[in-house]
Short mmCIF file of C-alpha atoms in Angstrom, two decimals:
data_model
loop_
_atom_site.label_atom_id
_atom_site.label_comp_id
_atom_site.label_asym_id
_atom_site.label_seq_id
_atom_site.Cartn_x
_atom_site.Cartn_y
_atom_site.Cartn_z
CA UNK K 1389 126.69 121.53 76.72
CA UNK K 1390 127.18 119.10 73.97
CA UNK K 1391 128.33 118.63 70.56
CA UNK K 1392 128.29 121.79 68.39
CA UNK K 1393 126.44 122.20 64.97
CA UNK K 1394 129.15 122.67 62.62
CA UNK K 1395 129.27 125.74 59.97
CA UNK K 1396 131.62 124.96 57.02
CA UNK K 1397 132.44 127.19 54.07
CA UNK K 1398 133.24 125.28 50.71
CA UNK K 1399 135.94 126.73 48.11
CA UNK K 1400 135.86 125.52 44.59
CA UNK K 1401 139.50 125.15 43.44
CA UNK K 1402 140.70 125.04 39.97
CA UNK K 1403 144.05 124.40 39.01
CA UNK K 1404 145.05 125.63 42.55
CA UNK K 1405 142.98 128.80 42.39
CA UNK K 1406 139.77 129.58 43.90
CA UNK K 1407 137.21 129.87 41.21
CA UNK K 1408 134.34 132.09 42.30
CA UNK K 1409 135.20 135.62 42.84
CA UNK K 1410 135.58 136.58 46.52
CA UNK K 1411 135.28 140.14 47.47
CA UNK K 1412 134.40 140.42 51.23
CA UNK K 1413 137.86 141.54 52.81
CA UNK K 1414 141.23 143.02 51.85
CA UNK K 1415 142.85 139.83 51.06
CA UNK K 1416 146.67 139.61 49.94
CA UNK K 1417 145.35 137.09 47.35
CA UNK K 1418 141.65 136.30 47.09
CA UNK K 1419 142.17 133.53 44.61
CA UNK K 1420 144.48 131.87 46.86
CA UNK K 1421 142.66 128.94 48.72
CA UNK K 1422 145.15 128.84 51.44
CA UNK K 1423 144.44 132.52 52.24
CA UNK K 1424 141.00 131.85 52.04
CA UNK K 1425 141.05 128.93 54.60
CA UNK K 1426 142.93 131.30 56.92
CA UNK K 1427 140.37 133.88 56.79
CA UNK K 1428 137.41 131.41 57.30
CA UNK K 1429 139.35 129.88 60.11
CA UNK K 1430 139.71 133.14 61.68
CA UNK K 1431 136.10 133.80 61.33
CA UNK K 1432 135.51 130.70 63.39
CA UNK K 1433 134.75 128.01 60.52
CA UNK K 1434 134.50 124.60 62.16
CA UNK K 1435 135.95 122.91 59.11
CA UNK K 1436 137.32 123.81 55.48
CA UNK K 1437 135.98 122.01 52.52
CA UNK K 1438 137.84 122.35 49.00
CA UNK K 1439 136.10 121.00 45.94
CA UNK K 1440 138.65 120.40 43.36
CA UNK K 1441 137.21 121.06 39.89
CA UNK K 1442 140.36 120.79 38.07
CA UNK K 1443 139.50 119.20 34.69
CA UNK K 1444 142.83 117.75 33.93
CA UNK K 1445 144.00 114.80 35.88
CA UNK K 1446 147.83 116.03 35.13
CA UNK K 1447 147.16 118.80 37.28
CA UNK K 1448 146.58 116.90 40.53
CA UNK K 1449 149.95 117.89 41.73
CA UNK K 1450 148.67 121.31 42.07
CA UNK K 1451 145.92 120.03 44.29
CA UNK K 1452 148.12 118.48 46.78
CA UNK K 1453 150.35 121.31 47.08
CA UNK K 1454 147.43 123.37 48.02
CA UNK K 1455 146.27 120.74 50.62
CA UNK K 1456 149.91 120.64 52.04
CA UNK K 1457 150.16 124.34 52.34
CA UNK K 1458 146.83 124.73 53.92
CA UNK K 1459 147.55 121.93 56.43
CA UNK K 1460 150.56 123.76 57.37
CA UNK K 1461 148.66 126.88 58.31
CA UNK K 1462 145.28 125.92 59.00
CA UNK K 1463 144.54 123.84 62.13
CA UNK K 1464 141.00 122.87 61.78
CA UNK K 1465 139.60 119.69 59.71
CA UNK K 1466 140.08 120.01 56.04
CA UNK K 1467 137.90 117.72 53.71
CA UNK K 1468 138.96 117.69 50.02
CA UNK K 1469 136.84 116.22 47.23
CA UNK K 1470 136.52 116.04 43.52
CA UNK K 1471 138.29 113.63 41.25
CA UNK K 1472 138.94 110.95 43.93
CA UNK K 1473 138.58 107.78 41.84
CA UNK K 1474 140.86 105.14 43.80
CA UNK K 1475 142.22 104.19 47.27
CA UNK K 1476 145.46 105.62 46.21
CA UNK K 1477 143.89 109.00 45.79
CA UNK K 1478 142.79 108.94 49.26
CA UNK K 1479 145.94 108.04 50.45
CA UNK K 1480 147.86 110.90 48.78
CA UNK K 1481 145.22 113.48 50.02
CA UNK K 1482 145.58 112.28 53.58
CA UNK K 1483 149.47 112.22 53.34
CA UNK K 1484 149.32 115.63 52.11
CA UNK K 1485 147.31 116.99 55.10
CA UNK K 1486 143.35 116.41 54.25
CA UNK K 1487 141.44 114.93 57.23
CA UNK K 1488 138.67 113.83 55.28
CA UNK K 1489 138.03 112.99 51.49
CA UNK K 1490 134.76 113.33 49.54
CA UNK K 1491 133.79 110.93 46.80
CA UNK K 1492 131.10 111.16 44.48
CA UNK K 1493 131.04 109.59 41.10
CA UNK K 1494 133.58 106.90 41.64
CA UNK K 1495 131.45 105.49 44.48
CA UNK K 1496 128.38 105.41 42.17
CA UNK K 1497 130.36 103.62 39.70
CA UNK K 1498 131.80 101.17 42.07
CA UNK K 1499 130.13 101.15 45.68
CA UNK K 1500 132.63 98.73 46.96
CA UNK K 1501 135.32 101.41 46.84
CA UNK K 1502 133.56 102.88 49.76
CA UNK K 1503 134.24 99.53 51.91
CA UNK K 1504 137.68 99.52 50.49
CA UNK K 1505 138.65 103.07 51.78
CA UNK K 1506 136.81 102.51 54.90
CA UNK K 1507 138.84 99.24 55.79
CA UNK K 1508 142.04 101.07 54.85
CA UNK K 1509 141.54 104.28 56.83
CA UNK K 1510 138.39 103.84 58.67
CA UNK K 1511 135.09 105.49 57.81
CA UNK K 1512 135.78 108.70 59.74
CA UNK K 1513 137.81 109.87 56.66
CA UNK K 1514 135.36 109.29 54.02
CA UNK K 1515 132.58 111.63 53.11
CA UNK K 1516 130.19 110.61 50.53
CA UNK K 1517 128.96 113.67 48.35
CA UNK K 1518 125.29 113.18 46.80
CA UNK K 1519 123.93 115.66 44.41
CA UNK K 1520 120.36 114.88 44.55
CA UNK K 1521 117.45 116.54 42.38
CA UNK K 1522 113.75 115.90 42.36
CA UNK K 1523 112.38 113.74 39.64
CA UNK K 1524 110.61 115.50 36.98
CA UNK K 1525 106.91 116.37 38.34
CA UNK K 1526 107.61 114.98 41.82
CA UNK K 1527 107.75 117.15 45.03
CA UNK K 1528 109.38 114.33 47.36
CA UNK K 1529 111.09 111.85 44.84
CA UNK K 1530 115.01 112.57 44.66
CA UNK K 1531 117.45 110.92 42.41
CA UNK K 1532 121.30 111.04 42.23
CA UNK K 1533 122.83 113.16 39.58
CA UNK K 1534 126.30 113.68 38.41
CA UNK K 1535 128.29 116.22 36.55
CA UNK K 1536 126.71 119.14 38.64
CA UNK K 1537 123.49 117.97 38.02
CA UNK K 1538 123.51 117.65 34.44
CA UNK K 1539 123.47 113.85 34.22
CA UNK K 1540 120.64 112.02 35.80
CA UNK K 1541 121.70 108.35 37.12
CA UNK K 1542 117.85 107.19 37.82
CA UNK K 1543 119.18 106.12 41.17
CA UNK K 1544 116.99 106.84 44.42
CA UNK K 1545 119.03 109.34 46.54
CA UNK K 1546 117.70 108.08 49.77
CA UNK K 1547 118.25 104.54 49.08
CA UNK K 1548 121.77 105.53 48.00
CA UNK K 1549 122.52 107.08 51.39
CA UNK K 1550 121.26 104.24 53.28
CA UNK K 1551 123.28 101.81 51.19
CA UNK K 1552 126.43 104.03 51.61
CA UNK K 1553 125.88 104.10 55.18
CA UNK K 1554 125.82 100.32 55.25
CA UNK K 1555 129.13 100.21 53.12
CA UNK K 1556 131.01 102.35 55.68
CA UNK K 1557 130.97 105.88 54.54
CA UNK K 1558 131.71 108.02 57.49
CA UNK K 1559 129.60 111.29 56.72
CA UNK K 1560 127.21 112.36 53.90
CA UNK K 1561 127.55 115.82 52.33
CA UNK K 1562 123.97 116.39 50.81
CA UNK K 1563 124.01 118.98 47.95
CA UNK K 1564 120.56 119.74 46.73
CA UNK K 1565 120.68 120.34 42.91
CA UNK K 1566 117.16 121.97 43.03
CA UNK K 1567 118.17 124.77 45.85
CA UNK K 1568 122.09 125.14 44.82
CA UNK K 1569 122.42 128.60 43.62
CA UNK K 1570 118.94 129.72 44.56
CA UNK K 1571 119.67 131.46 47.84
CA UNK K 1572 116.18 130.36 48.99
CA UNK K 1573 116.94 128.08 51.73
CA UNK K 1574 118.04 124.66 52.27
CA UNK K 1575 115.72 121.93 50.67
CA UNK K 1576 113.96 120.70 54.08
CA UNK K 1577 112.05 117.76 52.29
CA UNK K 1578 115.39 116.22 51.01
CA UNK K 1579 117.24 116.87 54.27
CA UNK K 1580 114.31 115.19 56.51
CA UNK K 1581 114.21 112.07 54.15
CA UNK K 1582 118.11 111.64 54.29
CA UNK K 1583 118.23 112.20 57.97
CA UNK K 1584 115.86 109.61 58.46
CA UNK K 1585 118.06 106.93 56.89
CA UNK K 1586 121.53 108.24 57.72
CA UNK K 1587 123.37 106.72 60.55
CA UNK K 1588 126.40 108.96 59.93
CA UNK K 1589 126.69 112.91 60.21
CA UNK K 1590 124.72 114.78 57.54
CA UNK K 1591 125.90 117.92 55.82
CA UNK K 1592 123.30 120.14 54.53
CA UNK K 1593 124.25 121.92 51.29
CA UNK K 1594 122.86 124.11 48.57
CA UNK K 1595 120.42 127.15 49.03
CA UNK K 1596 121.69 129.05 51.83
CA UNK K 1597 120.79 132.70 51.24
CA UNK K 1598 120.00 134.40 54.43
CA UNK K 1599 120.96 133.91 58.17
CA UNK K 1600 117.51 132.57 58.94
CA UNK K 1601 117.96 129.71 56.34
CA UNK K 1602 120.21 127.90 58.60
CA UNK K 1603 117.79 127.55 61.33
CA UNK K 1604 115.29 125.05 59.51
CA UNK K 1605 118.12 123.05 58.21
CA UNK K 1606 119.52 122.51 61.83
CA UNK K 1607 115.77 121.61 62.85
CA UNK K 1608 115.62 119.18 59.98
CA UNK K 1609 118.41 117.12 61.55
CA UNK K 1610 121.60 118.60 59.70
CA UNK K 1611 124.74 118.08 61.79
CA UNK K 1612 126.55 120.52 59.82
CA UNK K 1613 125.64 123.31 57.53
CA UNK K 1614 127.65 124.15 54.29
CA UNK K 1615 127.58 127.31 52.35
CA UNK K 1616 129.76 129.06 49.65
CA UNK K 1617 128.69 132.16 47.95
CA UNK K 1618 126.81 133.71 51.04
CA UNK K 1619 130.26 133.58 52.54
CA UNK K 1620 132.44 134.43 49.69
CA UNK K 1621 130.35 137.53 48.64
CA UNK K 1622 130.30 138.77 52.30
CA UNK K 1623 126.62 138.73 52.38
CA UNK K 1624 127.44 137.56 56.15
CA UNK K 1625 130.02 136.04 58.09
CA UNK K 1626 130.35 132.83 59.64
CA UNK K 1627 130.18 134.18 62.90
CA UNK K 1628 126.96 136.00 62.32
CA UNK K 1629 125.49 132.29 61.17
CA UNK K 1630 126.63 131.01 64.65
CA UNK K 1631 125.19 133.88 66.59
CA UNK K 1632 121.89 133.17 64.76
CA UNK K 1633 121.99 129.74 65.59
CA UNK K 1634 122.95 130.35 69.23
CA UNK K 1635 120.02 132.64 69.61
CA UNK K 1636 117.69 129.93 68.42
CA UNK K 1637 119.11 127.60 71.16
CA UNK K 1638 121.72 125.67 68.92
CA UNK K 1639 125.06 124.62 70.28
CA UNK K 1640 127.81 126.31 68.45
CA UNK K 1641 131.66 127.00 68.85
CA UNK K 1642 132.13 130.60 69.14
CA UNK K 1643 135.67 131.36 69.05
CA UNK K 1644 136.37 134.59 70.98
CA UNK K 1645 136.94 132.76 74.28
CA UNK K 1646 139.97 134.72 75.25
CA UNK K 1647 142.24 132.54 72.94
CA UNK X 823 163.39 119.76 72.18
CA UNK X 824 162.94 116.87 69.64
CA UNK X 825 159.53 115.39 69.28
CA UNK X 826 158.87 112.17 67.37
CA UNK X 827 155.65 111.31 65.84
CA UNK X 828 155.52 107.48 65.60
CA UNK X 829 154.83 106.75 61.76
CA UNK X 830 153.07 103.31 61.19
CA UNK X 831 151.13 104.21 58.16
CA UNK X 832 148.22 106.19 59.98
CA UNK X 833 146.37 108.90 57.93
CA UNK X 834 147.32 112.56 58.16
CA UNK X 835 150.42 112.95 60.22
CA UNK X 836 151.28 116.35 58.71
CA UNK X 837 148.87 118.36 60.82
CA UNK X 838 150.26 117.02 64.09
CA UNK X 839 153.66 117.81 62.93
CA UNK X 840 152.96 121.32 61.84
CA UNK X 841 150.80 121.92 65.10
CA UNK X 842 153.54 120.61 67.52
CA UNK X 843 156.18 122.85 65.44
CA UNK X 844 154.08 125.91 66.40
CA UNK X 845 154.97 125.32 70.07
CA UNK X 846 158.52 125.83 69.09
CA UNK X 847 159.47 122.28 69.16
CA UNK X 848 161.58 120.13 66.48
CA UNK X 849 159.30 117.66 65.14
CA UNK X 850 160.18 114.44 63.17
CA UNK X 851 157.65 111.80 61.78
CA UNK X 852 159.50 108.59 62.02
CA UNK X 853 159.31 104.80 63.06
CA UNK X 854 163.05 104.77 63.95
CA UNK X 855 163.18 102.76 67.10
CA UNK X 856 166.29 104.66 68.59
CA UNK X 857 164.78 108.18 67.79
CA UNK X 858 161.45 107.23 69.05
CA UNK X 859 163.06 106.02 72.32
CA UNK X 860 165.36 108.89 72.80
CA UNK X 861 163.25 112.00 71.61
CA UNK X 862 162.29 114.56 74.45
CA UNK X 863 158.46 113.62 73.81
CA UNK X 864 156.97 110.76 71.62
CA UNK X 865 153.53 111.30 69.93
CA UNK X 866 151.44 108.15 69.21
CA UNK X 867 148.95 109.09 66.49
CA UNK X 868 146.12 107.05 65.10
CA UNK X 869 143.00 106.96 62.89
CA UNK X 870 140.84 104.14 61.60
CA UNK X 871 140.26 100.93 63.28
CA UNK X 872 141.70 99.70 66.71
CA UNK X 873 142.80 96.26 65.14
CA UNK X 874 144.53 97.92 62.26
CA UNK X 875 146.50 100.56 64.42
CA UNK X 876 147.63 97.69 66.86
CA UNK X 877 148.94 95.67 64.05
CA UNK X 878 150.79 98.82 62.66
CA UNK X 879 151.86 99.62 66.05
CA UNK X 880 153.38 95.89 66.53
CA UNK X 881 155.09 96.16 63.28
CA UNK X 882 157.19 98.99 64.69
CA UNK X 883 157.58 97.52 68.31
CA UNK X 884 155.37 100.31 69.72
CA UNK X 885 154.77 98.57 72.98
CA UNK X 886 158.30 98.29 73.60
CA UNK X 887 159.08 101.79 72.94
CA UNK X 888 156.32 103.11 75.17
CA UNK X 889 157.10 100.69 77.95
CA UNK X 890 160.81 101.84 77.83
CA UNK X 891 160.06 105.39 77.71
CA UNK X 892 157.75 105.41 80.60
CA UNK X 893 159.99 103.35 82.76
CA UNK X 894 162.25 106.12 82.24
CA UNK X 895 159.87 108.84 82.83
CA UNK X 896 159.80 110.17 79.26
CA UNK X 897 156.68 111.83 78.13
CA UNK X 898 154.31 109.92 75.57
CA UNK X 899 151.29 111.70 74.25
CA UNK X 900 148.45 109.39 72.60
CA UNK X 901 145.93 110.97 70.12
CA UNK X 902 142.69 109.69 69.14
CA UNK X 903 143.22 105.92 68.35
CA UNK X 904 146.77 106.50 69.74
CA UNK X 905 144.97 106.87 73.10
CA UNK X 906 142.44 104.00 72.70
CA UNK X 907 145.51 101.65 72.30
CA UNK X 908 146.80 102.38 75.51
CA UNK X 909 143.98 100.47 77.30
CA UNK X 910 143.79 96.85 77.71
CA UNK X 911 141.76 95.82 74.73
CA UNK X 912 139.36 97.04 71.91
CA UNK X 913 136.13 95.39 71.07
CA UNK X 914 135.06 96.10 67.54
CA UNK X 915 131.92 94.38 66.30
CA UNK X 916 132.41 91.73 68.90
CA UNK X 917 135.99 91.09 68.17
CA UNK X 918 138.59 91.54 70.76
CA UNK X 919 141.86 93.12 70.27
CA UNK X 920 144.67 93.29 72.82
CA UNK X 921 145.83 96.93 73.26
CA UNK X 922 149.24 98.18 74.83
CA UNK X 923 147.61 97.69 78.21
CA UNK X 924 148.88 100.77 79.86
CA UNK X 925 145.71 101.39 81.83
CA UNK X 926 142.78 98.87 82.20
CA UNK X 927 139.58 99.29 80.33
CA UNK X 928 137.77 98.27 77.18
CA UNK X 929 137.33 100.43 74.06
CA UNK X 930 133.70 99.99 73.21
CA UNK X 931 131.29 101.41 70.58
CA UNK X 932 129.52 104.69 71.91
CA UNK X 933 125.68 104.42 72.26
CA UNK X 934 124.37 107.12 69.99
CA UNK X 935 122.01 107.29 66.92
CA UNK X 936 124.63 109.25 64.88
CA UNK X 937 128.19 107.81 64.69
CA UNK X 938 131.05 108.65 64.49
CA UNK X 939 131.02 111.45 66.97
CA UNK X 940 132.30 113.98 64.61
CA UNK X 941 132.80 117.69 65.68
CA UNK X 942 133.44 120.10 68.32
CA UNK X 943 132.46 119.07 71.88
CA UNK X 944 133.00 120.41 75.31
CA UNK X 945 135.04 118.58 77.91
CA UNK X 946 134.95 118.21 81.86
CA UNK X 947 138.60 118.62 83.05
CA UNK X 948 139.58 118.14 86.67
CA UNK X 949 140.46 121.30 88.45
CA UNK X 950 144.08 120.52 88.59
CA UNK X 951 144.71 119.42 85.11
CA UNK X 952 148.02 121.03 83.78
CA UNK X 953 147.07 119.70 80.15
CA UNK X 954 143.83 121.86 80.21
CA UNK X 955 145.10 124.94 81.80
CA UNK X 956 143.64 128.09 80.18
CA UNK X 957 141.40 125.93 77.87
CA UNK X 958 139.14 124.14 80.16
CA UNK X 959 136.01 125.95 78.72
CA UNK X 960 137.08 125.37 75.01
CA UNK X 961 135.69 122.94 72.67
CA UNK X 962 137.86 120.32 70.99
CA UNK X 963 137.45 118.23 67.59
CA UNK X 964 136.51 114.64 67.92
CA UNK X 965 136.31 112.00 65.59
CA UNK X 966 135.51 108.54 66.78
CA UNK X 967 133.09 105.87 67.16
CA UNK X 968 134.50 104.30 70.03
CA UNK X 969 135.70 105.06 73.39
CA UNK X 970 136.44 104.03 77.08
CA UNK X 971 133.47 104.82 79.56
CA UNK X 972 135.22 103.60 82.81
CA UNK X 973 138.22 104.48 84.59
CA UNK X 974 139.45 101.71 86.93
CA UNK X 975 143.34 102.51 87.50
CA UNK X 976 144.22 101.38 90.82
CA UNK X 977 146.45 104.16 92.21
CA UNK X 978 149.54 102.76 94.02
CA UNK X 979 152.09 104.24 96.54
CA UNK X 980 152.68 107.74 96.43
CA UNK X 981 152.74 108.37 92.87
CA UNK X 982 150.14 111.46 91.97
CA UNK X 983 146.90 109.97 90.91
CA UNK X 984 145.80 110.27 87.20
CA UNK X 985 143.71 113.23 86.08
CA UNK X 986 140.82 112.15 83.78
CA UNK X 987 138.99 114.56 81.48
CA UNK X 988 135.39 113.43 80.45
CA UNK X 989 133.22 114.25 77.61
CA UNK X 990 129.68 113.04 76.62
CA UNK X 991 128.11 111.90 73.46
CA UNK X 992 125.73 109.25 74.05
CA UNK X 993 127.80 107.74 76.80
CA UNK X 994 130.14 109.89 78.90
CA UNK X 995 133.48 108.63 77.96
CA UNK X 996 137.20 109.51 78.71
CA UNK X 997 138.34 112.46 76.70
CA UNK X 998 141.81 112.82 78.09
CA UNK X 999 144.21 111.23 80.71
CA UNK X 1000 147.14 112.72 82.45
CA UNK X 1001 149.22 110.02 84.06
CA UNK X 1002 152.61 110.96 85.04
CA UNK X 1003 154.68 110.68 81.67
CA UNK X 1004 151.89 109.11 79.95
CA UNK X 1005 149.24 111.63 78.63
CA UNK X 1006 146.41 111.12 76.09
CA UNK X 1007 143.57 112.78 74.26
CA UNK X 1008 140.55 111.10 72.41
CA UNK X 1009 139.98 114.18 70.51
CA UNK X 1010 142.57 115.86 67.93
CA UNK X 1011 144.53 118.72 69.51
CA UNK X 1012 146.33 119.12 66.21
CA UNK X 1013 142.87 119.97 64.59
CA UNK X 1014 141.26 121.93 67.36
CA UNK X 1015 142.42 125.43 66.42
CA UNK X 1016 143.69 127.81 68.75
CA UNK X 1017 142.44 125.74 71.85
CA UNK X 1018 144.27 122.66 70.52
CA UNK X 1019 147.51 124.73 69.96
CA UNK X 1020 147.31 125.90 73.67
CA UNK X 1021 146.89 122.38 74.99
CA UNK X 1022 149.89 121.00 72.98
CA UNK X 1023 151.97 123.96 74.37
CA UNK X 1024 150.78 122.78 77.69
CA UNK X 1025 152.08 119.39 76.92
CA UNK X 1026 155.41 120.44 75.43
CA UNK X 1027 156.26 122.56 78.35
CA UNK X 1028 156.41 119.64 80.59
CA UNK X 1029 158.87 117.88 78.25
#
């Protein structure tokens, strides 16, 4: 027995509400991120990730409130990303009840933000979110993008991951902008390249469409597998993913152990 | 029953508070010396670096509080770095920092390709562990890069001997200790779902 491969549902939250439609169970309020986090916890999620896409920074209080209410009711790790610009944002999220904070654009603008946060709170609180996309015409050359893939930075994604590990990030959330939304499987080429340079845990994100998609991503070296719409739309459950992984010999945490 | 969570500026304390409240306890987050001394149970949390945590602990006279509580047989629970600081010293990148010294042993970096050790791992609890009763076969949530991989406490007199629970990630390391009124876990029971809640209830029952 050893460390379990993690399965993580990701919820997009805007102004305190879950953005994409969710229609798999009879929920009291399918738009309430707290309610959704509870459902996923009950399904055996190993962590919950909230991506805050609230446009207006004036609405950040709503986000802290959602984090507080989630931490009050869900006793598995909670990662919150989106709109984190400064050390003080991290502090507020941790105090509200987040365990990890994901940063993306702000770290690209100022890489030293990574060391500042890690020095203050430890690297284990800091997840670097990387939105990577193949350069035009290339099969295996990835660059970092921002703004949901709309803006190319020109920066090499694998070099960025390597640098971020040196600067003190605690985990990498690697989102394939090519695979995202396609439901054709995780980007294994990207994953393998990232694994080769990453000294910290690696979360694969983007492209999960079937139960079988999770196995090659695990084989490619992902420590955790993140998905959104397949869970939200009830295509399959977190438990089914774990059973599929377990059948292929991967260690997972199954939560029906009499508790 | 009042439980005090020692507040010295360390990360997310809200989860620990709520998880303990689930066991039926009244829980305060405080650095008040007297409250911490007199509470039925004291939780010493901790995330981040050993040296930074020790600095914070010294500023609230945590060593004194823990010593006085233990002398009076009053329970203390250390979590994560809050467990590591109970050992003699921490070694981070060659820099040694003195711990609270309740137990011998040095906190050192785990030997693994991927650090931190992050996620749900199994544990090996001794058969007579009270803390793990009912959750011996469950997984708990770990987040750490450092650990203690020896247990050298010399047992004295007629005191019951310490119960040591182990886990493995790269190295085999101490995952939990039950030593009279002093209990500690390297993992986060407050983030370990139902298994963690069960374990915390096992602890609060002893208060």
